[in-house]
PDB file of C-alpha atoms in Angstrom:
ATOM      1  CA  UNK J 495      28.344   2.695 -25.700  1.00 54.00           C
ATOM      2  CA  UNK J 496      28.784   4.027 -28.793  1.00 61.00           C
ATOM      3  CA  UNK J 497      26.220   4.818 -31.677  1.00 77.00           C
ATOM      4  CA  UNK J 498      28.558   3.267 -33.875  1.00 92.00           C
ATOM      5  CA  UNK J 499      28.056  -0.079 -31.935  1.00 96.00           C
ATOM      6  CA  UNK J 500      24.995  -1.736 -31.918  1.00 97.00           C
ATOM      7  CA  UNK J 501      26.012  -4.847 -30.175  1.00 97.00           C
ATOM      8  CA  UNK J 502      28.923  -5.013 -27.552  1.00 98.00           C
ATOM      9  CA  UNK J 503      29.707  -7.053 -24.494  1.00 98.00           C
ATOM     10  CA  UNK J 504      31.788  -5.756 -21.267  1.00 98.00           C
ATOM     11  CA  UNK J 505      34.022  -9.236 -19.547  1.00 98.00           C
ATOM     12  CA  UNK J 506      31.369 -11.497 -20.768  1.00 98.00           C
ATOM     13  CA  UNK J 507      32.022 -14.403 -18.838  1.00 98.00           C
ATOM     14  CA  UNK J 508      30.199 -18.187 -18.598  1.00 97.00           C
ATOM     15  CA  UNK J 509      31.507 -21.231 -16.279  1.00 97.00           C
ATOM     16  CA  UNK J 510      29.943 -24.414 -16.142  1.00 94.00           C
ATOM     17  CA  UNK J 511      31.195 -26.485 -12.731  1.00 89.00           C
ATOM     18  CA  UNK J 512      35.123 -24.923 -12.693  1.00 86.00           C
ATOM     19  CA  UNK J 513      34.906 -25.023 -16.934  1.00 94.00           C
ATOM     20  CA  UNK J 514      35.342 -21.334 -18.315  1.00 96.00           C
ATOM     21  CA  UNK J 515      33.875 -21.941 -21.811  1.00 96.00           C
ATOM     22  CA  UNK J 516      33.513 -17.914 -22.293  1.00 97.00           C
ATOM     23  CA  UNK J 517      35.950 -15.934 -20.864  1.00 97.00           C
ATOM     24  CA  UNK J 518      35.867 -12.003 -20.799  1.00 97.00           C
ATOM     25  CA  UNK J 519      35.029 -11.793 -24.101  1.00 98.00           C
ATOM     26  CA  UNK J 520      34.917  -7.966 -25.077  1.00 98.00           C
ATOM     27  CA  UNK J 521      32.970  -7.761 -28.227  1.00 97.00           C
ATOM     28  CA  UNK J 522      31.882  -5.098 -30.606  1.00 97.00           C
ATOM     29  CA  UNK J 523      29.581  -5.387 -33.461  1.00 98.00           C
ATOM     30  CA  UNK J 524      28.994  -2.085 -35.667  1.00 97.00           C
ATOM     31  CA  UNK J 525      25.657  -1.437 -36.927  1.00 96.00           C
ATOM     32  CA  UNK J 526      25.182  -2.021 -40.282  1.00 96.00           C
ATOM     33  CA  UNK J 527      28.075  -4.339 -40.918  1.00 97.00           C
ATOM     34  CA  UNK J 528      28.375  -8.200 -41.054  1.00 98.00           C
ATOM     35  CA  UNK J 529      30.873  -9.657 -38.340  1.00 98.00           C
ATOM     36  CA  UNK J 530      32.178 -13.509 -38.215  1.00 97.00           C
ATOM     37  CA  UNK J 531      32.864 -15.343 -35.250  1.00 96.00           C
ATOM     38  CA  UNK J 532      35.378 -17.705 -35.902  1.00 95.00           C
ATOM     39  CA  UNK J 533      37.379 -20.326 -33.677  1.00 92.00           C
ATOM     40  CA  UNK J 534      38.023 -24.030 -33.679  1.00 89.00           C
ATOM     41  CA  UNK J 535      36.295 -26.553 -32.171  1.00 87.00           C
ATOM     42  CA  UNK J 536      35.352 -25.752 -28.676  1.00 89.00           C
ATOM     43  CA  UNK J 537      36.347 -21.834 -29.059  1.00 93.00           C
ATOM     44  CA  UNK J 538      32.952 -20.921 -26.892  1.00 94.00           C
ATOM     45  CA  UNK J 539      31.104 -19.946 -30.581  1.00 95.00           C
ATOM     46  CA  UNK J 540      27.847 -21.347 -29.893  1.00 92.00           C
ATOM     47  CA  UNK J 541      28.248 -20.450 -26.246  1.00 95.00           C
ATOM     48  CA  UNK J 542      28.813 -16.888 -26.980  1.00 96.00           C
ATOM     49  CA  UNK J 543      25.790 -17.250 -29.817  1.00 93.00           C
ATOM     50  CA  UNK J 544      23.189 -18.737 -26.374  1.00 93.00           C
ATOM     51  CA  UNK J 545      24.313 -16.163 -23.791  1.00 96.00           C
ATOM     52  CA  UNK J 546      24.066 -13.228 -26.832  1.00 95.00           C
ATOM     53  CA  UNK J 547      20.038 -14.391 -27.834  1.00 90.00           C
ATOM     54  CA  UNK J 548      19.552 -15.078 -23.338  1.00 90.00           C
ATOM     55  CA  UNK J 549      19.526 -18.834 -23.673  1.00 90.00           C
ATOM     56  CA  UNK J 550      22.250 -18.719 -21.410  1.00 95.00           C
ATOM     57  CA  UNK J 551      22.533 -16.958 -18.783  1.00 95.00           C
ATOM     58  CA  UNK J 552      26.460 -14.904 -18.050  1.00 97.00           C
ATOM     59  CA  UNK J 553      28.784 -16.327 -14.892  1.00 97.00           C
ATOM     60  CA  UNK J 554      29.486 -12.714 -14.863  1.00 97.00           C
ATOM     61  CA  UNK J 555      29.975  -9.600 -18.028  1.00 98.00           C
ATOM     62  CA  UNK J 556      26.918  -7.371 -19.117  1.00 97.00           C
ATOM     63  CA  UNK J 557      25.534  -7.362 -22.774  1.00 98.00           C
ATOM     64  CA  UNK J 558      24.294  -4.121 -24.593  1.00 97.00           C
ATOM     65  CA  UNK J 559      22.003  -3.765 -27.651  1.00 97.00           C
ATOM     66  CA  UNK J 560      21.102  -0.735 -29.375  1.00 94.00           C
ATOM     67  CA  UNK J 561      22.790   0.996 -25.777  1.00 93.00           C
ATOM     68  CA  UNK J 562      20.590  -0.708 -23.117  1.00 95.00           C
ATOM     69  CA  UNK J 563      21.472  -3.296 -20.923  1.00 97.00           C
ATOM     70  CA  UNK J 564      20.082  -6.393 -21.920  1.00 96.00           C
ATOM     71  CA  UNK J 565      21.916  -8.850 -19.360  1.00 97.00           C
ATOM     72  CA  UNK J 566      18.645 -10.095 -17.242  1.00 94.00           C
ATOM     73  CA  UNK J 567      16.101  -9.829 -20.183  1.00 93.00           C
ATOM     74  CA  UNK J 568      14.436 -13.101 -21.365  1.00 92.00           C
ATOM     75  CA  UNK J 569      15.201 -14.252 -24.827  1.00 90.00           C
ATOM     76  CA  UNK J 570      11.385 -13.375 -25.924  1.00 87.00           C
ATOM     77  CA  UNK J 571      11.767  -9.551 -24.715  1.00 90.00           C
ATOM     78  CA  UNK J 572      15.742  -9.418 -26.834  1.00 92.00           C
ATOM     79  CA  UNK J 573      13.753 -11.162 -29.700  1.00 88.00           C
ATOM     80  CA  UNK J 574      11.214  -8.086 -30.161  1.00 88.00           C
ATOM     81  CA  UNK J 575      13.574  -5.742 -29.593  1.00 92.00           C
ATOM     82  CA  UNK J 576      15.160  -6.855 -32.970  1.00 93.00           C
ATOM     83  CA  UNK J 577      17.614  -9.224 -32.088  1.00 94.00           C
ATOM     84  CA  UNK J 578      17.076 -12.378 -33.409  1.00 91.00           C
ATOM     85  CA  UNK J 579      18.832 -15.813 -33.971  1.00 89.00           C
ATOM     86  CA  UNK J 580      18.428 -18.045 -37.337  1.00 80.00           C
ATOM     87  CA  UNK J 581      17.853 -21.370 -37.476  1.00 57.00           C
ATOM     88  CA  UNK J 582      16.688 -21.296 -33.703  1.00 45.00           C
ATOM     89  CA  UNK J 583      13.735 -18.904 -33.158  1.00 42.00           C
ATOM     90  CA  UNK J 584      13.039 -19.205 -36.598  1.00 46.00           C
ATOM     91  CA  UNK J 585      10.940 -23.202 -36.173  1.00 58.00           C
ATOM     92  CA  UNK J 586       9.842 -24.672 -39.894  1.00 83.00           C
ATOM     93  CA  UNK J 587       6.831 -26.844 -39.882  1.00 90.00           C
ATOM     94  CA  UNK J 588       7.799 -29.639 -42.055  1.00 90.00           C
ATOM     95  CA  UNK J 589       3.945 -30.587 -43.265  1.00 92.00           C
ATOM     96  CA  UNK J 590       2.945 -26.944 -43.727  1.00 93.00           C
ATOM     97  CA  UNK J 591       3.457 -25.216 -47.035  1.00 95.00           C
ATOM     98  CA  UNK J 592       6.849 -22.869 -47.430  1.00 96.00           C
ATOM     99  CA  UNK J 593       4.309 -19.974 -48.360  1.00 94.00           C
ATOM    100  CA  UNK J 594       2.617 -20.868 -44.995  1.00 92.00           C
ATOM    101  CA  UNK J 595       5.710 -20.976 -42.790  1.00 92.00           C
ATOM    102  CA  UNK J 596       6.661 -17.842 -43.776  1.00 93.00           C
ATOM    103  CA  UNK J 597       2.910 -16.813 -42.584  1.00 91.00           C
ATOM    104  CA  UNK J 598       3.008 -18.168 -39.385  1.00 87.00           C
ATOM    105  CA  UNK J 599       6.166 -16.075 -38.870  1.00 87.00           C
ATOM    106  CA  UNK J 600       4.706 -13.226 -39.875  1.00 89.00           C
ATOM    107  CA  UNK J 601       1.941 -13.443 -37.397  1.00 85.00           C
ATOM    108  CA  UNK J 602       4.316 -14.212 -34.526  1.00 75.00           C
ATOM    109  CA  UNK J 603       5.589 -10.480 -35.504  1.00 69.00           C
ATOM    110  CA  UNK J 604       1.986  -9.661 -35.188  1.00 69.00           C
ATOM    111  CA  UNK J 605       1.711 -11.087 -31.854  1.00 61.00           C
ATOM    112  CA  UNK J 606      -1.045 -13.999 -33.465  1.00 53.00           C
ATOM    113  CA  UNK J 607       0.777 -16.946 -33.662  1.00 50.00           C
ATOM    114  CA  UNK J 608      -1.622 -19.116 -31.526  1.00 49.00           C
ATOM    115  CA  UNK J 609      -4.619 -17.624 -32.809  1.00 52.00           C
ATOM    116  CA  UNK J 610      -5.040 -21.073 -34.518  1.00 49.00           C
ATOM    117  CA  UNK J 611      -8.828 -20.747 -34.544  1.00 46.00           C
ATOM    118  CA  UNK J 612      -9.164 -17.937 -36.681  1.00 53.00           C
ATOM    119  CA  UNK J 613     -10.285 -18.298 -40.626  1.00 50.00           C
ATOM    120  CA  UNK J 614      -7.798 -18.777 -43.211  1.00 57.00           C
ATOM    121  CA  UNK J 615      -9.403 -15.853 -45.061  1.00 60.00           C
ATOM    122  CA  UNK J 616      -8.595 -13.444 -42.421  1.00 58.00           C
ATOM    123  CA  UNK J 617      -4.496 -14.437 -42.537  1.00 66.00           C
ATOM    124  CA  UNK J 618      -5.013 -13.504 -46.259  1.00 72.00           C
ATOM    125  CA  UNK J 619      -3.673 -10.283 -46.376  1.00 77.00           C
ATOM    126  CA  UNK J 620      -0.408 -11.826 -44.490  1.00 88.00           C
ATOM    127  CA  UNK J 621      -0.153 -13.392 -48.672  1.00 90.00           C
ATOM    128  CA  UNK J 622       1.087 -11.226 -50.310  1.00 90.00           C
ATOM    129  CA  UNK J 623       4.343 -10.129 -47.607  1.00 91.00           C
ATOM    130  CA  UNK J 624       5.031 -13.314 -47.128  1.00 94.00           C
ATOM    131  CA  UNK J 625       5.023 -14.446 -51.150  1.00 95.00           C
ATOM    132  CA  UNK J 626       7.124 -10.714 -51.348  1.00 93.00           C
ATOM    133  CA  UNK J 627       9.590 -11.848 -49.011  1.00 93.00           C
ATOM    134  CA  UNK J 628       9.908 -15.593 -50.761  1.00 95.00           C
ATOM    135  CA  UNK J 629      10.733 -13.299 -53.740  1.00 93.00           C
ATOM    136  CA  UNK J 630      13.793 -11.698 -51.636  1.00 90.00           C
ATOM    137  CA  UNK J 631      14.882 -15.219 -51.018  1.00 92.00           C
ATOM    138  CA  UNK J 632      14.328 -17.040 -54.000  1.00 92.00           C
ATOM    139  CA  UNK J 633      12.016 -19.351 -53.097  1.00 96.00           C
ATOM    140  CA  UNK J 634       8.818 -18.154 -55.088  1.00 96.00           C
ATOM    141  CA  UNK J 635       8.464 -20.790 -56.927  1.00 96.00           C
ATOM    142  CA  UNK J 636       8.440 -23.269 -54.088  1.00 97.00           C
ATOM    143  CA  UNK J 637       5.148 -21.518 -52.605  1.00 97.00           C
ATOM    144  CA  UNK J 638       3.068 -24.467 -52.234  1.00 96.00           C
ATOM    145  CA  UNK J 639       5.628 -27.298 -51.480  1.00 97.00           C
ATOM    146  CA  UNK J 640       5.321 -28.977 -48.357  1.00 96.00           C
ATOM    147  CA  UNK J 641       8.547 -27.571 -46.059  1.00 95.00           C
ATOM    148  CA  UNK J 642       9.517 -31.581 -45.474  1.00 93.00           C
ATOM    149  CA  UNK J 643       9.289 -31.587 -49.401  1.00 95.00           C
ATOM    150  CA  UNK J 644      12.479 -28.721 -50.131  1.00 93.00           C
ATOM    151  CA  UNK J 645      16.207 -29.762 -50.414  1.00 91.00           C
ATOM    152  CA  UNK J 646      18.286 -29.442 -47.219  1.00 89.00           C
ATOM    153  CA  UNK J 647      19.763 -26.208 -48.661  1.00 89.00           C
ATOM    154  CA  UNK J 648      16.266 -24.389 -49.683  1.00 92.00           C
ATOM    155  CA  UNK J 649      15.169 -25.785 -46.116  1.00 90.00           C
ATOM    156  CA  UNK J 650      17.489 -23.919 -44.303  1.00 88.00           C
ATOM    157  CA  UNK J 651      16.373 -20.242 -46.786  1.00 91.00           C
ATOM    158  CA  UNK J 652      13.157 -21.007 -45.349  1.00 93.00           C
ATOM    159  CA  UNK J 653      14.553 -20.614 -42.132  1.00 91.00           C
ATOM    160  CA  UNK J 654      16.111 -17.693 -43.119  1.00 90.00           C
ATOM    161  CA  UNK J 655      13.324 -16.052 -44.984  1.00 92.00           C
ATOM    162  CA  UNK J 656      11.580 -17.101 -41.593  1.00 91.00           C
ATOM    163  CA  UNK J 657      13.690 -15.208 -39.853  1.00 89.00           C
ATOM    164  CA  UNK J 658      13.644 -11.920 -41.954  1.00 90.00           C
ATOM    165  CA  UNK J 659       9.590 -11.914 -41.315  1.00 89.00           C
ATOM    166  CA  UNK J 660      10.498 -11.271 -38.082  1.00 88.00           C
ATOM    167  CA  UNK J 661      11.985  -8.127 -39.354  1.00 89.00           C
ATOM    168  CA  UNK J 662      15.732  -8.060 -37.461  1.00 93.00           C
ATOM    169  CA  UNK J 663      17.679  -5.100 -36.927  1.00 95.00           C
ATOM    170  CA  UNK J 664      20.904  -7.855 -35.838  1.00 97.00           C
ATOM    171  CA  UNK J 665      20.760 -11.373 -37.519  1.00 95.00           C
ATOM    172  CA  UNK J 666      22.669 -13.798 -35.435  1.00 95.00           C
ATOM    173  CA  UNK J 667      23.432 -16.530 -37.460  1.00 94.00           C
ATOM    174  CA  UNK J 668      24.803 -19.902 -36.868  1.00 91.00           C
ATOM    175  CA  UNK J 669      26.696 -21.730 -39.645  1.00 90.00           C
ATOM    176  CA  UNK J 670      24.503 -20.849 -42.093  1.00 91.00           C
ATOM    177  CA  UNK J 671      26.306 -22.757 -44.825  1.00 91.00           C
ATOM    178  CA  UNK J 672      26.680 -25.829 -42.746  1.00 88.00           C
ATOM    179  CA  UNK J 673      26.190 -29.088 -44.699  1.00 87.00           C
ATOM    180  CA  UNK J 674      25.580 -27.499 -47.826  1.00 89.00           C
ATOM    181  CA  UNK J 675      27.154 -28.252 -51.011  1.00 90.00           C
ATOM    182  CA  UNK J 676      29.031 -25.425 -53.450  1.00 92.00           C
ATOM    183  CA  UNK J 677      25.964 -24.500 -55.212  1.00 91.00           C
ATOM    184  CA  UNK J 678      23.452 -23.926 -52.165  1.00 92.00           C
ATOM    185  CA  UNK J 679      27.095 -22.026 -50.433  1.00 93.00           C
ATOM    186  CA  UNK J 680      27.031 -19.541 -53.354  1.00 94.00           C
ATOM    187  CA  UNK J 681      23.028 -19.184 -53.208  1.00 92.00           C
ATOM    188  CA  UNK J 682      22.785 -18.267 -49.500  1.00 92.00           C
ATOM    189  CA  UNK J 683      26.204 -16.391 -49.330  1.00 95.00           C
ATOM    190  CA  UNK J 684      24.790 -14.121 -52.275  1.00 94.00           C
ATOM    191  CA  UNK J 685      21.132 -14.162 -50.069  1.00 93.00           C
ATOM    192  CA  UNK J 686      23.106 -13.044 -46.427  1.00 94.00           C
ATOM    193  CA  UNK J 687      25.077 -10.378 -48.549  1.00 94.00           C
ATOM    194  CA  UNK J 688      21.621  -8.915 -50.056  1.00 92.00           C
ATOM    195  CA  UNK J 689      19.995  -8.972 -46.819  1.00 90.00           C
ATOM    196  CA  UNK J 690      22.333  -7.569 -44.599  1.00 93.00           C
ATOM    197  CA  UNK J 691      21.046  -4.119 -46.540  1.00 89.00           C
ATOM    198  CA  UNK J 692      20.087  -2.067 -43.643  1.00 87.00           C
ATOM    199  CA  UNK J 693      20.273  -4.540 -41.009  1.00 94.00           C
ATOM    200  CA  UNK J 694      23.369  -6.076 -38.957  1.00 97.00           C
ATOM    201  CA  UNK J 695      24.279  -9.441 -38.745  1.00 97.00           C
ATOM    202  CA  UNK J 696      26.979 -11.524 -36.222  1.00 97.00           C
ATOM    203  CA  UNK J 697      27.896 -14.778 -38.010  1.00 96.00           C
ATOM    204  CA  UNK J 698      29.141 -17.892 -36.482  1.00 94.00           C
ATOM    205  CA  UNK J 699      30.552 -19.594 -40.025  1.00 92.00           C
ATOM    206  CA  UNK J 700      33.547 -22.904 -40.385  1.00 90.00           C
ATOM    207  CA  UNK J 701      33.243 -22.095 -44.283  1.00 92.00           C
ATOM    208  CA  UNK J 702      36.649 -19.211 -43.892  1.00 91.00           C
ATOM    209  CA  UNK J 703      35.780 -18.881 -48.144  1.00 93.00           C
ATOM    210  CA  UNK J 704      32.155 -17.758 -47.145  1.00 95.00           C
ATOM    211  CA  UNK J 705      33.883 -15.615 -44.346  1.00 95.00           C
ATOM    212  CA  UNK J 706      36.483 -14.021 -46.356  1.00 95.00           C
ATOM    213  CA  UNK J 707      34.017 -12.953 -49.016  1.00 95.00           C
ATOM    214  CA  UNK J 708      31.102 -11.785 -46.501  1.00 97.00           C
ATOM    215  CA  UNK J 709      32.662 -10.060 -43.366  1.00 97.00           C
ATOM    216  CA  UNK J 710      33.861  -6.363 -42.599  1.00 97.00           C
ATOM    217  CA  UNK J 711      35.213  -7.728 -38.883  1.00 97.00           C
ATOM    218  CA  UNK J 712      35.912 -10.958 -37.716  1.00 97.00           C
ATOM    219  CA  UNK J 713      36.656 -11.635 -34.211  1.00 97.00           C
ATOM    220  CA  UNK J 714      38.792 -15.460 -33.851  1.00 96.00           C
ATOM    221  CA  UNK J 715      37.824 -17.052 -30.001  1.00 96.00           C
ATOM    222  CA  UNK J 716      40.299 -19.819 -28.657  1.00 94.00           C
ATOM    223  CA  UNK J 717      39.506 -21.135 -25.353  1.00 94.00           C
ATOM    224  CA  UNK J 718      36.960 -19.338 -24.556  1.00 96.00           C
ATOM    225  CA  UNK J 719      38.890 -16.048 -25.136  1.00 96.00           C
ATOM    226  CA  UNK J 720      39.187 -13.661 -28.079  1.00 97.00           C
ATOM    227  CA  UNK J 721      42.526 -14.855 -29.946  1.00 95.00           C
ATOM    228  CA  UNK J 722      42.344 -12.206 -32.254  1.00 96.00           C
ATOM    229  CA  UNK J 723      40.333  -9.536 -34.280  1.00 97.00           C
ATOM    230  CA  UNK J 724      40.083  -7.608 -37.557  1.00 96.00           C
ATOM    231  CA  UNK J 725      39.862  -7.561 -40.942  1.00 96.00           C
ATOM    232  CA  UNK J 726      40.435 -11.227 -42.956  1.00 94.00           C
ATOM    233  CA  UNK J 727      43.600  -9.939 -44.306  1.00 93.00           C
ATOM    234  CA  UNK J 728      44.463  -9.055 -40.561  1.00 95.00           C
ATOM    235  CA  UNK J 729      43.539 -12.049 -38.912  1.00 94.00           C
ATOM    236  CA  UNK J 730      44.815 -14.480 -41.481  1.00 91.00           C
ATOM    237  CA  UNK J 731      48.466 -13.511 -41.162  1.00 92.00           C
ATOM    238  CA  UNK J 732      48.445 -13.301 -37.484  1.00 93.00           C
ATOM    239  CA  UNK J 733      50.680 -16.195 -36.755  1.00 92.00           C
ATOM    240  CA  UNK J 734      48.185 -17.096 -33.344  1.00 90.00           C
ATOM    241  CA  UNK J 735      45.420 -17.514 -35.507  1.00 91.00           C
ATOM    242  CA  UNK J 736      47.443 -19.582 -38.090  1.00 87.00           C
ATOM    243  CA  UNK J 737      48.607 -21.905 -35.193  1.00 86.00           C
ATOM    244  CA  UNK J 738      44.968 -22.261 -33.640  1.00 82.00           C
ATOM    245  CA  UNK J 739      43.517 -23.827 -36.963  1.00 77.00           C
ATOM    246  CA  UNK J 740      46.718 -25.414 -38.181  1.00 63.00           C
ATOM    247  CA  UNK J 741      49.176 -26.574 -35.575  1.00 57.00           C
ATOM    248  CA  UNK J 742      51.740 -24.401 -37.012  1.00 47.00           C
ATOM    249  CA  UNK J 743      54.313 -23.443 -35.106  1.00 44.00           C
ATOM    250  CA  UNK J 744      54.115 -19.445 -34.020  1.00 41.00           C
ATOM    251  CA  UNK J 745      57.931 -18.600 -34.703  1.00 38.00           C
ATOM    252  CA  UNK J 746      57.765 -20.524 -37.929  1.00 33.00           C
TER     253      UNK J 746
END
């Protein structure tokens, strides 16, 4: 595996009872970029996303990160090694304080999430990284409301900003933007684009405006299979792609 790679798969395979939902998917995710996952309904997205973060466990295919062989590892061991899914690991407490959800992630990094019995003066000095990272992600001024309190669309930077305590090296997130309106689309397009600074991040995204604007690569599944790859110029003309979303015909 290449340096340049920091994610890839080798005939990454899953069958549930005769069903292939992924099928010898041969993926490749350079460091430092940010690479979509695209597909219609029922590609094998999410799928891909659970056998990727171990929730899932491969028919048959091998997974690398960062070079090693993470195949058999449990989705706790991938998670320290730096891979880690938003909006999944990531859990919100809805009657804690956003200030103190970012905390608790913070300790999990620390290894001291259940260390419930401990005084709230000794998570202090957790304060002021977790009000610094609320300052990456906007959400500052939303310190002290309750989590249950926020719009759906600060809820899920939360989650985000959750994430990022856990200090990634790949972000896998899924549909990031889904059920938000234009304004909270714009805010946490313009918050993945600022965090993906030094870090890598594999996107499962519907939005194709919030994919087009975001992604270096973008790799289009159909059936389980990889359709097509490339740029969003490249994959937009391909005619296979264009008759996967839109029912056109091919020799149109």
């Amino acid at each position: 595996m290449s340096n340049d790679f920091i994610l890839e798969t080798q005939d990454l395979t899953r069958e549930f009872r005769g069903f292939v939902a992924v099928n010898g998917v041969n993926l490749k995710v350079k460091r430092g970029s940010i690479h979509a996952l695209i597909g219609p309904n029922g590609a094998g997205k999410t799928t891909c996303f659970n056998l990727l973060t171990k929730f899932l466990a491969p028919t048959r295919g091998r997974i690398l990160y960062g070079g090693q062989d993470i195949t058999s590892m449990k989705p706790s061991a991938v998670a320290r090694r730096g891979l880690v899914r938003s909006f999944q690991i990531s859990a919100v407490f809805p009657h804690m304080s956003v200030l103190e959800n970012v905390r608790v992630a913070l300790q999990r990094k620390l290894g001291t999430s259940f260390h419930f019995w401990r005084s709230e003066r000794s998570l202090e000095h957790l304060n002021e990284r977790a009000q610094a990272l609320l300052e990456d992600v906007g959400l500052r001024p939303f310190a002290d409301t309750l989590a249950v309190e926020l719009p759906y669309g600060r809820k899920r930077t939360l989650e985000l900003a959750t994430t990022l305590a856990l200090e990634p090296e790949l972000m896998l997130l899924d549909e990031p933007t889904s059920g938000m309106g234009h304004e909270d689309i714009a805010r946490v397009t313009a918050l993945i684009q600022r965090v993906s600074t030094h870090r890598t991040i594999l996107m499962v995204e519907h939005n194709l405006s919030v994919v087009s604007h975001l992604s270096h690569t973008i790799t289009v599944l159909q059936r389980g299979s990889i359709l097509a790859e490339g740029s969003y110029e490249e994959v937009s003309r391909n005619p296979l792609v264009k008759e996967a979303y839109m029912g056109t015909d091919v020799a149109a």
